[in-house]
Coordinates of C-alpha atoms in Angstrom, one line a residue:
M1 CA 154.8 61.1 88.3
A2 CA 151.0 60.8 89.1
Y3 CA 150.0 59.5 92.5
R4 CA 150.3 55.7 92.6
Q5 CA 149.9 53.6 95.7
W6 CA 148.1 50.5 97.0
L7 CA 145.1 51.5 99.1
H8 CA 143.2 49.6 101.7
I9 CA 139.6 48.5 101.6
D10 CA 138.2 48.3 105.1
D11 CA 135.9 45.5 106.5
R12 CA 132.8 47.5 105.4
G13 CA 134.0 47.7 101.8
R14 CA 135.1 51.4 102.0
L15 CA 138.1 52.7 100.2
V16 CA 140.5 54.4 102.6
L17 CA 142.4 57.4 101.2
P18 CA 145.7 58.5 102.7
A19 CA 145.4 61.9 104.4
E20 CA 147.9 63.5 102.0
L21 CA 145.9 62.4 99.0
S22 CA 142.6 63.6 100.6
E23 CA 144.2 66.9 101.2
R24 CA 145.4 67.3 97.6
L25 CA 141.9 66.5 96.4
G26 CA 140.3 68.9 98.8
L27 CA 138.4 66.2 100.6
Q28 CA 137.2 66.8 104.2
P29 CA 134.8 64.7 106.4
G30 CA 131.2 65.2 105.5
M31 CA 131.9 66.3 101.9
S32 CA 130.4 64.7 98.8
V33 CA 132.6 64.0 95.8
L34 CA 131.8 62.9 92.2
V35 CA 133.1 59.4 91.3
E36 CA 133.1 58.3 87.7
E37 CA 133.4 54.7 86.5
E38 CA 135.7 54.2 83.6
A39 CA 136.4 51.0 81.6
H40 CA 138.7 49.5 84.2
A41 CA 138.9 52.2 86.9
L42 CA 137.2 54.7 89.1
R43 CA 138.0 58.4 88.7
I44 CA 137.6 60.5 91.9
K45 CA 137.3 64.2 91.2
R46 CA 138.5 66.8 93.6
S47 CA 135.8 68.4 95.7
P48 CA 134.2 71.5 94.1
H49 CA 133.9 73.0 97.6
S50 CA 137.6 73.1 98.4
L51 CA 139.1 76.4 97.3
A52 CA 142.5 75.6 95.6
R53 CA 143.2 78.7 93.4
V54 CA 142.3 82.3 93.5
Y55 CA 142.7 84.2 90.3
V56 CA 143.5 87.9 91.1
E57 CA 142.9 90.3 88.2
V58 CA 144.9 93.2 89.4
T59 CA 143.9 95.3 86.4
N60 CA 141.9 94.9 83.2
K61 CA 144.2 97.4 81.5
C62 CA 146.7 96.2 78.9
N63 CA 149.7 97.6 77.0
L64 CA 148.6 95.7 73.9
S65 CA 145.6 95.8 71.5
C66 CA 145.7 92.3 70.2
R67 CA 143.8 91.2 67.1
F68 CA 141.8 88.5 69.0
C69 CA 141.3 90.2 72.4
I70 CA 138.0 90.5 74.2
R71 CA 138.5 94.3 74.6
N72 CA 137.8 94.6 70.9
T73 CA 134.1 94.3 71.8
W74 CA 134.1 95.7 75.3
N75 CA 132.3 98.6 76.8
V76 CA 133.6 98.4 80.4
A77 CA 135.3 100.6 82.9
F78 CA 139.0 100.1 83.2
G79 CA 140.9 100.3 86.4
L80 CA 143.6 99.1 88.8
M81 CA 142.9 97.1 91.9
R82 CA 143.1 99.2 95.1
E83 CA 145.4 98.3 97.9
D84 CA 142.5 97.9 100.4
T85 CA 140.8 95.5 97.9
F86 CA 143.9 93.4 97.6
A87 CA 144.2 93.4 101.4
R88 CA 140.7 92.0 101.6
V89 CA 141.7 89.2 99.2
M90 CA 144.8 88.3 101.3
E91 CA 142.7 88.4 104.5
G92 CA 140.2 86.1 102.9
I93 CA 142.8 83.6 101.6
R94 CA 144.4 83.5 105.1
A95 CA 141.2 81.9 106.4
F96 CA 141.5 78.8 104.3
S97 CA 143.5 75.7 105.1
P98 CA 145.3 74.5 103.1
L99 CA 146.0 77.9 101.5
P100 CA 144.8 78.2 97.9
E101 CA 147.4 79.3 95.4
V102 CA 147.3 82.8 94.0
F103 CA 147.3 83.3 90.2
F104 CA 147.8 86.9 89.1
G105 CA 145.9 87.1 85.9
G106 CA 142.6 87.9 84.2
W107 CA 141.8 90.0 81.2
G108 CA 144.5 92.6 81.7
E109 CA 148.3 92.8 81.9
P110 CA 149.4 92.3 85.6
L111 CA 152.8 94.0 85.1
V112 CA 150.9 97.3 84.4
H113 CA 150.1 97.5 88.1
P114 CA 152.6 99.4 90.1
H115 CA 152.3 97.1 93.2
I116 CA 152.5 93.8 91.4
V117 CA 155.9 92.8 92.7
D118 CA 155.0 93.8 96.3
W119 CA 151.7 91.8 96.0
V120 CA 153.5 88.7 94.8
R121 CA 155.8 89.0 97.7
E122 CA 152.9 89.5 100.1
A123 CA 151.1 86.3 98.8
K124 CA 154.4 84.3 99.2
E125 CA 155.0 85.6 102.7
L126 CA 151.4 84.4 103.5
G127 CA 152.6 80.9 102.4
A128 CA 150.6 80.6 99.1
R129 CA 152.0 79.3 95.9
T130 CA 152.1 82.1 93.4
L131 CA 151.7 82.3 89.6
L132 CA 151.5 85.2 87.1
I133 CA 150.7 85.5 83.4
T134 CA 152.1 88.3 81.3
N135 CA 152.8 89.2 77.7
G136 CA 156.4 89.7 78.8
I137 CA 156.9 93.2 77.2
L138 CA 157.2 95.0 80.6
L139 CA 159.5 92.3 82.1
D140 CA 162.5 94.5 82.3
E141 CA 165.5 93.8 84.6
E142 CA 164.0 95.6 87.6
K143 CA 160.8 93.5 87.4
A144 CA 162.6 90.3 86.7
R145 CA 164.8 90.7 89.7
G146 CA 161.8 91.8 91.8
L147 CA 159.8 88.7 90.9
I148 CA 162.7 86.4 91.6
D149 CA 163.3 88.1 95.0
A150 CA 159.6 88.0 95.7
G151 CA 159.6 84.2 95.3
L152 CA 157.1 84.0 92.3
D153 CA 156.7 80.2 91.7
V154 CA 155.5 80.2 88.0
L155 CA 155.7 82.8 85.3
W156 CA 153.4 82.2 82.3
V157 CA 154.3 84.2 79.2
S158 CA 152.1 84.5 76.2
I159 CA 154.0 84.0 72.9
D160 CA 151.8 83.6 69.8
G161 CA 154.5 83.6 67.1
A162 CA 158.0 82.5 66.5
T163 CA 159.0 85.3 64.2
P164 CA 158.6 89.0 64.7
E165 CA 156.3 89.1 61.6
T166 CA 153.9 86.4 62.9
Y167 CA 153.9 87.9 66.4
A168 CA 153.2 91.3 65.1
D169 CA 150.4 90.0 62.9
V170 CA 148.7 88.5 65.9
R171 CA 149.6 90.9 68.7
L172 CA 149.7 94.0 66.5
G173 CA 153.0 95.1 67.8
E174 CA 156.7 94.4 67.0
Y175 CA 157.6 93.2 70.5
L176 CA 158.9 89.7 70.0
P177 CA 162.6 90.7 70.1
T178 CA 162.0 92.6 73.4
I179 CA 160.1 89.6 74.9
I180 CA 162.9 87.2 74.0
E181 CA 165.5 89.6 75.4
N182 CA 163.5 89.9 78.6
L183 CA 163.2 86.1 79.0
E184 CA 166.9 85.5 78.2
R185 CA 167.8 88.0 80.9
L186 CA 165.4 86.3 83.3
R187 CA 167.0 82.9 82.5
D188 CA 170.4 84.3 83.1
L189 CA 169.4 85.9 86.4
K190 CA 168.0 82.6 87.5
V191 CA 171.2 80.8 86.6
E192 CA 173.2 83.4 88.4
R193 CA 171.0 83.0 91.5
F194 CA 170.2 79.3 91.6
G195 CA 172.7 77.4 89.5
R196 CA 173.8 76.4 86.1
S197 CA 170.5 75.0 84.7
P198 CA 168.0 77.4 83.2
W199 CA 165.3 75.1 84.7
S200 CA 166.5 75.5 88.2
G201 CA 165.1 78.0 90.7
H202 CA 162.1 80.2 90.4
P203 CA 160.0 81.4 88.8
K204 CA 159.5 78.4 86.6
L205 CA 158.9 79.6 83.0
S206 CA 155.8 78.4 81.2
V207 CA 154.6 79.5 77.7
A208 CA 151.0 80.1 76.6
F209 CA 150.1 80.0 72.9
V210 CA 146.7 80.9 71.3
A211 CA 146.4 78.9 68.1
M212 CA 144.7 80.2 64.9
K213 CA 145.1 79.8 61.2
R214 CA 147.6 82.7 60.9
N215 CA 150.1 81.3 63.5
I216 CA 149.6 77.6 63.9
R217 CA 152.6 76.8 61.6
D218 CA 154.8 78.6 64.1
L219 CA 153.9 76.4 67.0
P220 CA 156.8 73.9 66.6
Q221 CA 159.2 76.9 66.6
V222 CA 157.5 78.5 69.6
L223 CA 158.0 75.2 71.5
E224 CA 161.7 75.1 70.6
L225 CA 162.1 78.8 71.6
G226 CA 160.4 78.1 74.9
R227 CA 162.7 75.2 75.6
R228 CA 165.8 77.3 74.8
L229 CA 164.5 79.9 77.3
G230 CA 164.0 77.3 80.0
A231 CA 160.2 76.7 79.8
V232 CA 158.9 73.7 81.6
D233 CA 155.2 73.8 80.6
F234 CA 153.3 74.9 77.5
S235 CA 149.6 75.6 77.3
I236 CA 148.0 75.6 73.9
S237 CA 144.5 77.2 73.5
N238 CA 142.3 77.7 70.5
L239 CA 141.1 81.1 69.6
M240 CA 137.9 82.5 71.1
P241 CA 136.4 84.6 68.4
F242 CA 135.1 87.8 70.0
T243 CA 134.6 89.5 66.6
A244 CA 132.9 88.3 63.4
D245 CA 136.1 88.6 61.4
M246 CA 138.0 86.3 63.7
R247 CA 135.6 83.4 63.0
D248 CA 137.6 82.5 59.9
E249 CA 140.7 82.1 62.1
V250 CA 139.5 79.3 64.3
L251 CA 140.9 75.8 63.9
Y252 CA 137.9 73.8 65.2
R253 CA 134.9 74.7 63.0
D254 CA 134.4 71.0 61.9
T255 CA 135.4 69.5 65.3
M256 CA 132.9 71.6 67.1
Y257 CA 130.1 69.6 65.5
V258 CA 131.6 66.2 66.3
T259 CA 129.9 65.1 69.5
T260 CA 132.1 63.8 72.3
G261 CA 129.5 63.1 75.0
D262 CA 129.3 60.1 77.2
S263 CA 129.4 56.8 75.2
S264 CA 126.4 55.5 77.1
T265 CA 124.1 58.1 75.6
D266 CA 125.3 58.1 71.9
A267 CA 125.9 55.6 69.2
R268 CA 129.5 56.3 68.5
P269 CA 131.6 53.2 68.3
H270 CA 134.7 52.9 70.5
V271 CA 138.1 52.8 68.8
Y272 CA 141.0 51.8 71.0
L273 CA 144.3 53.0 69.5
P274 CA 147.7 51.6 70.5
R275 CA 150.9 53.6 70.6
M276 CA 152.3 53.9 67.1
D277 CA 154.6 56.1 65.0
V278 CA 153.1 59.3 63.6
N279 CA 154.5 59.4 60.0
D280 CA 153.5 59.5 56.4
E281 CA 151.9 56.0 56.7
T282 CA 149.8 56.6 59.7
W283 CA 149.0 60.3 59.6
G284 CA 146.0 60.2 57.2
T285 CA 144.3 57.4 59.2
L286 CA 144.9 59.2 62.5
V287 CA 143.4 62.4 61.1
H288 CA 140.3 60.5 59.9
L289 CA 139.8 59.0 63.3
L290 CA 140.2 62.3 65.1
Q291 CA 137.8 64.0 62.9
G292 CA 135.2 61.2 62.8
E293 CA 132.2 60.2 64.9
Y294 CA 134.2 57.8 67.2
H295 CA 134.8 57.5 70.9
L296 CA 138.6 57.3 70.9
E297 CA 141.0 55.9 73.4
F298 CA 144.5 56.8 72.4
F299 CA 147.6 55.3 74.1
G300 CA 145.1 54.2 76.8
N301 CA 143.8 57.7 77.4
D302 CA 140.2 58.6 76.7
L303 CA 140.2 61.6 74.3
G304 CA 136.7 62.6 75.3
R305 CA 137.4 62.5 79.0
D306 CA 137.7 66.3 79.6
V307 CA 134.6 67.4 77.7
D308 CA 131.6 68.7 79.8
T309 CA 134.2 69.7 82.3
C310 CA 134.7 73.3 83.5
P311 CA 138.5 73.8 84.1
F312 CA 137.8 76.5 86.6
I313 CA 135.3 74.7 88.8
E314 CA 137.2 71.4 88.5
R315 CA 140.4 73.2 89.7
G316 CA 138.6 74.6 92.7
S317 CA 139.1 78.2 91.6
L318 CA 137.3 81.5 91.7
T319 CA 138.3 84.9 90.2
V320 CA 138.5 88.3 91.9
R321 CA 138.0 91.1 89.4
W322 CA 140.1 94.3 89.8
D323 CA 137.2 96.1 91.5
G324 CA 136.6 93.3 94.0
R325 CA 133.7 91.5 92.4
V326 CA 134.0 87.8 92.4
S327 CA 133.1 85.4 89.5
P328 CA 133.3 81.6 89.2
C329 CA 135.5 81.9 86.0
W330 CA 137.1 84.3 83.5
E331 CA 134.2 83.8 81.1
L332 CA 131.7 85.3 83.6
L333 CA 133.8 88.3 84.7
Y334 CA 132.4 90.8 82.2
D335 CA 129.5 91.2 79.8
H336 CA 130.8 90.4 76.3
V337 CA 129.9 88.9 73.0
S338 CA 131.6 86.0 71.2
Y339 CA 130.8 83.6 68.4
L340 CA 129.6 80.0 68.6
G341 CA 130.1 78.9 65.0
D342 CA 128.3 81.6 63.0
R343 CA 126.0 82.5 65.9
Q344 CA 126.7 85.5 68.0
R345 CA 126.6 84.6 71.7
V346 CA 125.9 87.2 74.3
V347 CA 127.5 86.4 77.7
K348 CA 126.2 88.3 80.7
A349 CA 128.6 88.6 83.6
H350 CA 127.8 86.7 86.8
H351 CA 129.1 87.8 90.1
V352 CA 128.8 85.7 93.2
G353 CA 130.0 88.3 95.7
D354 CA 132.3 91.2 96.4
V355 CA 135.4 91.1 98.6
R356 CA 134.8 94.7 99.6
E357 CA 131.6 93.7 101.3
Q358 CA 132.0 90.0 102.2
T359 CA 134.8 87.7 103.3
L360 CA 136.1 85.3 100.7
A361 CA 134.9 82.4 102.9
E362 CA 131.4 83.8 103.0
I363 CA 131.4 84.1 99.2
W364 CA 132.8 80.6 98.6
N365 CA 130.5 78.9 101.1
D366 CA 127.3 80.7 99.9
A367 CA 124.6 78.0 99.4
E368 CA 123.6 79.3 95.9
Y369 CA 127.3 79.4 94.7
K370 CA 127.8 75.9 96.1
S371 CA 124.8 74.6 94.3
F372 CA 126.0 76.2 91.0
R373 CA 129.4 74.5 91.4
E374 CA 127.8 71.1 91.9
R375 CA 125.6 71.7 88.9
V376 CA 128.7 72.5 86.8
V377 CA 130.6 69.4 88.0
S378 CA 127.7 67.2 87.1
F379 CA 127.3 69.3 83.9
E380 CA 123.6 69.3 83.8
F381 CA 123.5 71.5 80.7
P382 CA 122.4 70.8 77.1
P383 CA 125.0 70.4 74.4
C384 CA 124.7 73.9 73.0
V385 CA 128.3 73.9 71.5
Y386 CA 127.5 70.9 69.3
C387 CA 123.8 71.5 68.7
N388 CA 123.7 75.4 68.4
G389 CA 120.3 75.0 66.8
C390 CA 118.0 77.3 68.7
E391 CA 118.0 80.9 69.8
L392 CA 118.7 79.9 73.4
A393 CA 122.3 79.0 72.4
G394 CA 122.8 82.7 71.8
T395 CA 123.0 83.6 75.4
N396 CA 124.0 82.2 78.8
Q397 CA 120.8 83.3 80.5
E398 CA 118.6 80.3 79.8
D399 CA 118.6 76.9 78.1
C400 CA 116.3 74.2 77.0
Y401 CA 116.8 72.2 80.2
G402 CA 115.4 75.0 82.3
N403 CA 118.6 75.8 84.1
P404 CA 118.8 79.2 85.9
A405 CA 121.4 81.7 84.7
P406 CA 124.3 81.4 84.1
T407 CA 124.0 78.4 81.8
C408 CA 127.2 76.7 80.6
G409 CA 126.1 74.5 77.7
G410 CA 127.6 76.9 75.2
C411 CA 131.0 77.4 77.0
L412 CA 134.0 76.5 74.8
W413 CA 136.2 76.2 77.9
A414 CA 134.0 73.3 79.1
Q415 CA 134.4 71.4 75.8
G416 CA 138.1 71.6 75.7
F417 CA 138.4 74.2 72.9
I418 CA 139.7 77.1 75.0
R419 CA 142.4 76.6 77.7
C420 CA 143.8 79.0 80.3
P421 CA 146.9 78.1 82.4

């Protein structure tokens, strides 16, 4: 259940937050935080200057060549993180209190790395919560037992089809039976170790699904498959089209041009929807509202709340590339191209430091990096995703507001189209 407690207003009209809530939000004396007024509430965002998660890309190599992957347009060096580089990451994490969680993931397959189990164990022994995302193909019995023994908290597995045929069509490999076998064995090993329920013990299983035209009909079956395997969370993302031919696979071509900005700056009427059945009588109307120029509140939740919101900055995260370079997010790890509608968008990598040369604290507390995080939280960028009408939308190097690089107005993550666990 979400945090819920009566709070005290002191004699100077100041809201007093309990220490445990302040810690969860990353609030410390002297910090500034963004407070947003909603219809009947205030929303306090966590501090962008409290490091809560470190993504560790142990490799950018992968054992698959998926149809939709960024590596289809890449021209980058491939490698494995060195032991001394990982040691620098762990040394840097140790300096923060509370400890940020460690998420093993990036643009490669973590289980390719020969030290991955040992490094999960090292992060856990440090006291950090640990997560890992994998395609599940290399999760044999040895690695499954190793990750259980190491204390991995959450295992995310990418499953983009419910049948071998659909999976192979997306991932270009007939691996779904192997993945299911691996996850059934993991479930059984957990039951053997922790008790009867497949949801007990660790790692908690979670499933990631990339939705596109060729596999969206499989999503209900993927959800049922995940539940049978003991999954507790599901993350559904749209497809990021890195190649021209994948533009026809996206499920948001029309939605991308429906503005969802702040209601005070546009003319969209508010529509407040109650809870209701979704059936043959209501479905057509609900689709009309979702696709229309309305500001929707559905079941009391603002459907436009999380636009103009960077999930990486809002989460208090940074990403360490396999070679030690640090970026604010996955999008900025490497030079690459993608498509914003029919326009090709050239994204230049943006690195804020290198753990081989600086401590993690020095990188995180750099004044320029802090200023960038504040700019992203305020989201002082033009609506390039929805406008996409000038050549400036074709790059992340400049925009019509005069922001310095990198500019985030054309980022699909920030508009809720692309999600990462």
